[in-house]
Amino acid sequence: MIEYISLSPEDTEKVGMQLARLFPESTKKGFVALFGDLGAGKTALTRGFVSVLSPGSRVKSPTFTIVNEYVSGPVPVFHFDLYRLSGSDDLEDIGYFEYLERGICIVEWSERLEGLIPDDAVKVYLTKNDDDSRIIKIESEDLQEGILENDRLGN
Ligand code: ADP
Ligand code: MG
């Protein structure tokens, strides 16, 4: 488990960028599960993540559409916001299980997925402090924690 303190939205974006850089260029699929309350910084982190894997794309919150696709990079990135998800039937309807096979998924409100998070997912827990700072914890069995250690944010 790696822990960051983010002092600004830009810091949080940088954590997303660093996370994206851990995926080898040959990566064809992957899963990043984001956990945290409204305003914790999930979309900010996703903005940084997508900026690396799908350069030139502008991330918008997919609250009403549930999933946005970013396809300007070598592998498609699918950004989910499951806040409005009402059950696993909804997941079937949006084609969740197909998306898992098609590219890299980054998922806000992964709390809603319960047992349906892939075993090899990177898990990111964001917590909002009383000031603008955020605690960001990253847990991953596959990605080398050492890479993140060596590449800490400069704050
Ligand atoms: P979420 O997607 O988790 O609801 P967002 O990323 O959309 O959160 O929004 C986070 C809000 O908090 C934005 O308005 C952002 O400007 C603000 N903010 C303030 N400090 C931070 C920080 N350190 N990291 C991320 N967002 C921050
Ligand atoms: Mg959001």
PDB file of C-alpha atoms and ligand atoms in Angstrom:
ATOM      1  CA  MET A   1       0.000   0.000   0.000  1.00  0.00           C
ATOM      2  CA  ILE A   2       1.360   3.384  -1.043  1.00  0.00           C
ATOM      3  CA  GLU A   3       0.042   6.554   0.514  1.00  0.00           C
ATOM      4  CA  TYR A   4       0.140  10.072  -0.899  1.00  0.00           C
ATOM      5  CA  ILE A   5      -0.927  13.381   0.541  1.00  0.00           C
ATOM      6  CA  SER A   6      -2.338  15.600  -2.171  1.00  0.00           C
ATOM      7  CA  LEU A   7      -2.510  19.320  -1.449  1.00  0.00           C
ATOM      8  CA  SER A   8      -4.317  20.418  -4.599  1.00  0.00           C
ATOM      9  CA  PRO A   9      -6.377  19.102  -7.518  1.00  0.00           C
ATOM     10  CA  GLU A  10      -3.158  19.245  -9.580  1.00  0.00           C
ATOM     11  CA  ASP A  11      -1.400  16.944  -7.087  1.00  0.00           C
ATOM     12  CA  THR A  12      -4.251  14.491  -7.380  1.00  0.00           C
ATOM     13  CA  GLU A  13      -4.004  14.611 -11.183  1.00  0.00           C
ATOM     14  CA  LYS A  14      -0.290  13.879 -10.880  1.00  0.00           C
ATOM     15  CA  VAL A  15      -0.996  10.765  -8.839  1.00  0.00           C
ATOM     16  CA  GLY A  16      -3.293   9.651 -11.660  1.00  0.00           C
ATOM     17  CA  MET A  17      -0.534  10.319 -14.195  1.00  0.00           C
ATOM     18  CA  GLN A  18       1.999   8.327 -12.198  1.00  0.00           C
ATOM     19  CA  LEU A  19      -0.423   5.469 -11.864  1.00  0.00           C
ATOM     20  CA  ALA A  20      -1.012   5.442 -15.625  1.00  0.00           C
ATOM     21  CA  ARG A  21       2.739   5.290 -16.260  1.00  0.00           C
ATOM     22  CA  LEU A  22       2.923   2.029 -14.320  1.00  0.00           C
ATOM     23  CA  PHE A  23       0.965   0.267 -17.037  1.00  0.00           C
ATOM     24  CA  PRO A  24       3.450  -1.167 -19.566  1.00  0.00           C
ATOM     25  CA  GLU A  25       2.964   0.048 -23.127  1.00  0.00           C
ATOM     26  CA  SER A  26       1.956  -3.452 -24.148  1.00  0.00           C
ATOM     27  CA  THR A  27      -0.979  -3.419 -21.702  1.00  0.00           C
ATOM     28  CA  LYS A  28      -4.198  -4.435 -23.404  1.00  0.00           C
ATOM     29  CA  LYS A  29      -6.485  -4.390 -20.393  1.00  0.00           C
ATOM     30  CA  GLY A  30      -6.494  -3.292 -16.796  1.00  0.00           C
ATOM     31  CA  PHE A  31      -8.712  -2.104 -14.002  1.00  0.00           C
ATOM     32  CA  VAL A  32      -8.431   0.767 -11.544  1.00  0.00           C
ATOM     33  CA  ALA A  33     -11.094   0.768  -8.814  1.00  0.00           C
ATOM     34  CA  LEU A  34     -11.622   4.184  -7.207  1.00  0.00           C
ATOM     35  CA  PHE A  35     -13.196   4.474  -3.744  1.00  0.00           C
ATOM     36  CA  GLY A  36     -14.168   7.660  -1.942  1.00  0.00           C
ATOM     37  CA  ASP A  37     -16.967  10.102  -1.248  1.00  0.00           C
ATOM     38  CA  LEU A  38     -18.318  12.903  -3.385  1.00  0.00           C
ATOM     39  CA  GLY A  39     -15.597  15.502  -3.895  1.00  0.00           C
ATOM     40  CA  ALA A  40     -12.766  13.209  -2.799  1.00  0.00           C
ATOM     41  CA  GLY A  41     -10.959  13.697  -6.120  1.00  0.00           C
ATOM     42  CA  LYS A  42     -11.852  10.595  -8.136  1.00  0.00           C
ATOM     43  CA  THR A  43     -12.539  12.560 -11.307  1.00  0.00           C
ATOM     44  CA  ALA A  44      -9.409  14.698 -10.784  1.00  0.00           C
ATOM     45  CA  LEU A  45      -7.269  11.556 -10.513  1.00  0.00           C
ATOM     46  CA  THR A  46      -8.972  10.121 -13.598  1.00  0.00           C
ATOM     47  CA  ARG A  47      -8.180  13.313 -15.542  1.00  0.00           C
ATOM     48  CA  GLY A  48      -4.456  12.759 -14.938  1.00  0.00           C
ATOM     49  CA  PHE A  49      -4.716   9.057 -15.656  1.00  0.00           C
ATOM     50  CA  VAL A  50      -6.478   9.572 -18.989  1.00  0.00           C
ATOM     51  CA  SER A  51      -4.118  12.402 -20.010  1.00  0.00           C
ATOM     52  CA  VAL A  52      -1.273   9.851 -20.110  1.00  0.00           C
ATOM     53  CA  LEU A  53      -3.087   6.916 -21.709  1.00  0.00           C
ATOM     54  CA  SER A  54      -5.247   8.854 -24.157  1.00  0.00           C
ATOM     55  CA  PRO A  55      -3.402  12.097 -24.877  1.00  0.00           C
ATOM     56  CA  GLY A  56      -5.520  15.077 -25.877  1.00  0.00           C
ATOM     57  CA  SER A  57      -8.735  13.678 -24.411  1.00  0.00           C
ATOM     58  CA  ARG A  58     -10.760  15.899 -22.090  1.00  0.00           C
ATOM     59  CA  VAL A  59     -12.284  13.995 -19.204  1.00  0.00           C
ATOM     60  CA  LYS A  60     -15.828  14.868 -18.312  1.00  0.00           C
ATOM     61  CA  SER A  61     -17.703  13.313 -15.445  1.00  0.00           C
ATOM     62  CA  PRO A  62     -19.811  10.472 -16.850  1.00  0.00           C
ATOM     63  CA  THR A  63     -22.459  10.702 -14.149  1.00  0.00           C
ATOM     64  CA  PHE A  64     -25.381  10.661 -16.563  1.00  0.00           C
ATOM     65  CA  THR A  65     -23.964   8.331 -19.160  1.00  0.00           C
ATOM     66  CA  ILE A  66     -22.232   5.966 -16.666  1.00  0.00           C
ATOM     67  CA  VAL A  67     -19.303   5.348 -19.023  1.00  0.00           C
ATOM     68  CA  ASN A  68     -17.129   7.528 -21.274  1.00  0.00           C
ATOM     69  CA  GLU A  69     -14.635   6.119 -23.749  1.00  0.00           C
ATOM     70  CA  TYR A  70     -11.239   7.662 -24.522  1.00  0.00           C
ATOM     71  CA  VAL A  71      -9.659   6.138 -27.560  1.00  0.00           C
ATOM     72  CA  SER A  72      -6.846   8.407 -28.725  1.00  0.00           C
ATOM     73  CA  GLY A  73      -4.097   6.219 -27.201  1.00  0.00           C
ATOM     74  CA  PRO A  74      -2.837   2.712 -28.057  1.00  0.00           C
ATOM     75  CA  VAL A  75      -5.428   1.123 -25.778  1.00  0.00           C
ATOM     76  CA  PRO A  76      -8.991   2.305 -25.104  1.00  0.00           C
ATOM     77  CA  VAL A  77      -9.692   3.759 -21.668  1.00  0.00           C
ATOM     78  CA  PHE A  78     -13.192   3.445 -20.212  1.00  0.00           C
ATOM     79  CA  HIS A  79     -14.152   5.823 -17.431  1.00  0.00           C
ATOM     80  CA  PHE A  80     -17.122   4.705 -15.358  1.00  0.00           C
ATOM     81  CA  ASP A  81     -19.061   6.576 -12.709  1.00  0.00           C
ATOM     82  CA  LEU A  82     -21.322   4.107 -10.940  1.00  0.00           C
ATOM     83  CA  TYR A  83     -22.951   6.587  -8.561  1.00  0.00           C
ATOM     84  CA  ARG A  84     -26.329   6.046 -10.182  1.00  0.00           C
ATOM     85  CA  LEU A  85     -26.007   2.320 -10.558  1.00  0.00           C
ATOM     86  CA  SER A  86     -28.955   0.554  -8.991  1.00  0.00           C
ATOM     87  CA  GLY A  87     -27.847  -3.061  -9.194  1.00  0.00           C
ATOM     88  CA  SER A  88     -25.873  -5.655 -11.080  1.00  0.00           C
ATOM     89  CA  ASP A  89     -28.589  -5.865 -13.769  1.00  0.00           C
ATOM     90  CA  ASP A  90     -27.596  -2.303 -14.674  1.00  0.00           C
ATOM     91  CA  LEU A  91     -24.012  -3.500 -15.096  1.00  0.00           C
ATOM     92  CA  GLU A  92     -25.117  -6.094 -17.622  1.00  0.00           C
ATOM     93  CA  ASP A  93     -27.142  -3.447 -19.446  1.00  0.00           C
ATOM     94  CA  ILE A  94     -24.209  -1.079 -19.870  1.00  0.00           C
ATOM     95  CA  GLY A  95     -21.982  -3.922 -21.056  1.00  0.00           C
ATOM     96  CA  TYR A  96     -19.651  -3.766 -18.060  1.00  0.00           C
ATOM     97  CA  PHE A  97     -18.359  -7.300 -18.522  1.00  0.00           C
ATOM     98  CA  GLU A  98     -17.474  -6.670 -22.178  1.00  0.00           C
ATOM     99  CA  TYR A  99     -15.625  -3.471 -21.301  1.00  0.00           C
ATOM    100  CA  LEU A 100     -13.384  -5.465 -18.950  1.00  0.00           C
ATOM    101  CA  GLU A 101     -12.027  -7.374 -21.949  1.00  0.00           C
ATOM    102  CA  ARG A 102     -11.707  -4.381 -24.244  1.00  0.00           C
ATOM    103  CA  GLY A 103      -9.293  -2.004 -22.533  1.00  0.00           C
ATOM    104  CA  ILE A 104      -8.334  -0.218 -19.356  1.00  0.00           C
ATOM    105  CA  CYS A 105     -11.237   0.579 -17.045  1.00  0.00           C
ATOM    106  CA  ILE A 106     -11.109   3.252 -14.348  1.00  0.00           C
ATOM    107  CA  VAL A 107     -14.176   3.204 -12.142  1.00  0.00           C
ATOM    108  CA  GLU A 108     -15.566   5.846  -9.771  1.00  0.00           C
ATOM    109  CA  TRP A 109     -17.801   4.541  -6.975  1.00  0.00           C
ATOM    110  CA  SER A 110     -16.318   1.051  -7.115  1.00  0.00           C
ATOM    111  CA  GLU A 111     -18.008   0.534  -3.731  1.00  0.00           C
ATOM    112  CA  ARG A 112     -21.051  -0.313  -5.858  1.00  0.00           C
ATOM    113  CA  LEU A 113     -19.283  -3.260  -7.497  1.00  0.00           C
ATOM    114  CA  GLU A 114     -18.913  -5.326  -4.350  1.00  0.00           C
ATOM    115  CA  GLY A 115     -17.716  -8.765  -5.516  1.00  0.00           C
ATOM    116  CA  LEU A 116     -17.442  -7.790  -9.196  1.00  0.00           C
ATOM    117  CA  ILE A 117     -14.045  -6.097  -9.093  1.00  0.00           C
ATOM    118  CA  PRO A 118     -11.432  -8.105 -11.042  1.00  0.00           C
ATOM    119  CA  ASP A 119      -8.860  -9.855  -8.834  1.00  0.00           C
ATOM    120  CA  ASP A 120      -5.955  -8.042 -10.448  1.00  0.00           C
ATOM    121  CA  ALA A 121      -7.447  -4.551 -10.013  1.00  0.00           C
ATOM    122  CA  VAL A 122      -5.451  -1.629  -8.681  1.00  0.00           C
ATOM    123  CA  LYS A 123      -7.449  -0.186  -5.788  1.00  0.00           C
ATOM    124  CA  VAL A 124      -7.289   3.529  -5.000  1.00  0.00           C
ATOM    125  CA  TYR A 125      -8.846   4.950  -1.823  1.00  0.00           C
ATOM    126  CA  LEU A 126      -9.326   8.727  -1.661  1.00  0.00           C
ATOM    127  CA  THR A 127     -10.239  10.556   1.535  1.00  0.00           C
ATOM    128  CA  LYS A 128     -11.042  14.199   1.913  1.00  0.00           C
ATOM    129  CA  ASN A 129      -9.597  16.051   4.896  1.00  0.00           C
ATOM    130  CA  ASP A 130     -11.141  19.173   6.427  1.00  0.00           C
ATOM    131  CA  ASP A 131      -8.824  21.384   4.390  1.00  0.00           C
ATOM    132  CA  ASP A 132      -8.153  20.900   0.653  1.00  0.00           C
ATOM    133  CA  SER A 133      -5.755  18.040   1.263  1.00  0.00           C
ATOM    134  CA  ARG A 134      -6.584  14.494   0.299  1.00  0.00           C
ATOM    135  CA  ILE A 135      -5.138  11.165   1.363  1.00  0.00           C
ATOM    136  CA  ILE A 136      -4.720   8.793  -1.561  1.00  0.00           C
ATOM    137  CA  LYS A 137      -3.900   5.160  -0.881  1.00  0.00           C
ATOM    138  CA  ILE A 138      -2.991   2.808  -3.704  1.00  0.00           C
ATOM    139  CA  GLU A 139      -3.121  -0.940  -3.313  1.00  0.00           C
ATOM    140  CA  SER A 140      -1.967  -3.300  -6.031  1.00  0.00           C
ATOM    141  CA  GLU A 141      -0.732  -6.842  -6.067  1.00  0.00           C
ATOM    142  CA  ASP A 142       0.636  -6.704  -9.609  1.00  0.00           C
ATOM    143  CA  LEU A 143       2.104  -3.280 -10.167  1.00  0.00           C
ATOM    144  CA  GLN A 144       5.475  -2.925  -8.523  1.00  0.00           C
ATOM    145  CA  GLU A 145       5.116  -0.758  -5.471  1.00  0.00           C
ATOM    146  CA  GLY A 146       8.794   0.074  -5.759  1.00  0.00           C
ATOM    147  CA  ILE A 147       8.186   2.062  -8.924  1.00  0.00           C
ATOM    148  CA  LEU A 148       5.748   4.301  -7.131  1.00  0.00           C
ATOM    149  CA  GLU A 149       8.137   4.675  -4.175  1.00  0.00           C
ATOM    150  CA  ASN A 150      10.892   5.890  -6.472  1.00  0.00           C
ATOM    151  CA  ASP A 151       8.694   8.368  -8.186  1.00  0.00           C
ATOM    152  CA  ARG A 152       7.030  10.224  -5.354  1.00  0.00           C
ATOM    153  CA  LEU A 153       5.303  13.530  -5.799  1.00  0.00           C
ATOM    154  CA  GLY A 154       7.517  16.471  -5.046  1.00  0.00           C
ATOM    155  CA  ASN A 155       5.591  17.658  -2.007  1.00  0.00           C
TER     156      ASN A 155
HETATM  157  P1  ADP B   1     -15.095  13.180  -7.108  1.00  0.00           P
HETATM  158  O1  ADP B   1     -15.002  12.738  -8.527  1.00  0.00           O
HETATM  159  O2  ADP B   1     -14.425  12.246  -6.131  1.00  0.00           O
HETATM  160  O3  ADP B   1     -16.493  13.514  -6.677  1.00  0.00           O
HETATM  161  P2  ADP B   1     -13.824  15.555  -8.135  1.00  0.00           P
HETATM  162  O4  ADP B   1     -12.474  15.188  -8.616  1.00  0.00           O
HETATM  163  O5  ADP B   1     -14.898  15.741  -9.133  1.00  0.00           O
HETATM  164  O6  ADP B   1     -14.259  14.521  -6.968  1.00  0.00           O
HETATM  165  O7  ADP B   1     -13.815  16.897  -7.356  1.00  0.00           O
HETATM  166  C1  ADP B   1     -12.945  17.228  -6.351  1.00  0.00           C
HETATM  167  C2  ADP B   1     -13.227  18.682  -5.983  1.00  0.00           C
HETATM  168  O8  ADP B   1     -12.388  19.028  -4.901  1.00  0.00           O
HETATM  169  C3  ADP B   1     -12.889  19.629  -7.130  1.00  0.00           C
HETATM  170  O9  ADP B   1     -13.743  20.735  -7.075  1.00  0.00           O
HETATM  171  C4  ADP B   1     -11.485  20.043  -6.808  1.00  0.00           C
HETATM  172  O10 ADP B   1     -11.145  21.320  -7.321  1.00  0.00           O
HETATM  173  C5  ADP B   1     -11.517  20.081  -5.286  1.00  0.00           C
HETATM  174  N1  ADP B   1     -10.223  19.800  -4.651  1.00  0.00           N
HETATM  175  C6  ADP B   1      -9.632  20.563  -3.727  1.00  0.00           C
HETATM  176  N2  ADP B   1      -8.485  20.027  -3.304  1.00  0.00           N
HETATM  177  C7  ADP B   1      -8.324  18.863  -3.976  1.00  0.00           C
HETATM  178  C8  ADP B   1      -7.317  17.868  -3.970  1.00  0.00           C
HETATM  179  N3  ADP B   1      -6.235  17.922  -3.164  1.00  0.00           N
HETATM  180  N4  ADP B   1      -7.472  16.827  -4.803  1.00  0.00           N
HETATM  181  C9  ADP B   1      -8.575  16.740  -5.588  1.00  0.00           C
HETATM  182  N5  ADP B   1      -9.562  17.636  -5.628  1.00  0.00           N
HETATM  183  C10 ADP B   1      -9.436  18.712  -4.841  1.00  0.00           C
HETATM  184 MG    MG B   2     -16.450  12.229  -9.946  1.00  0.00          MG
END
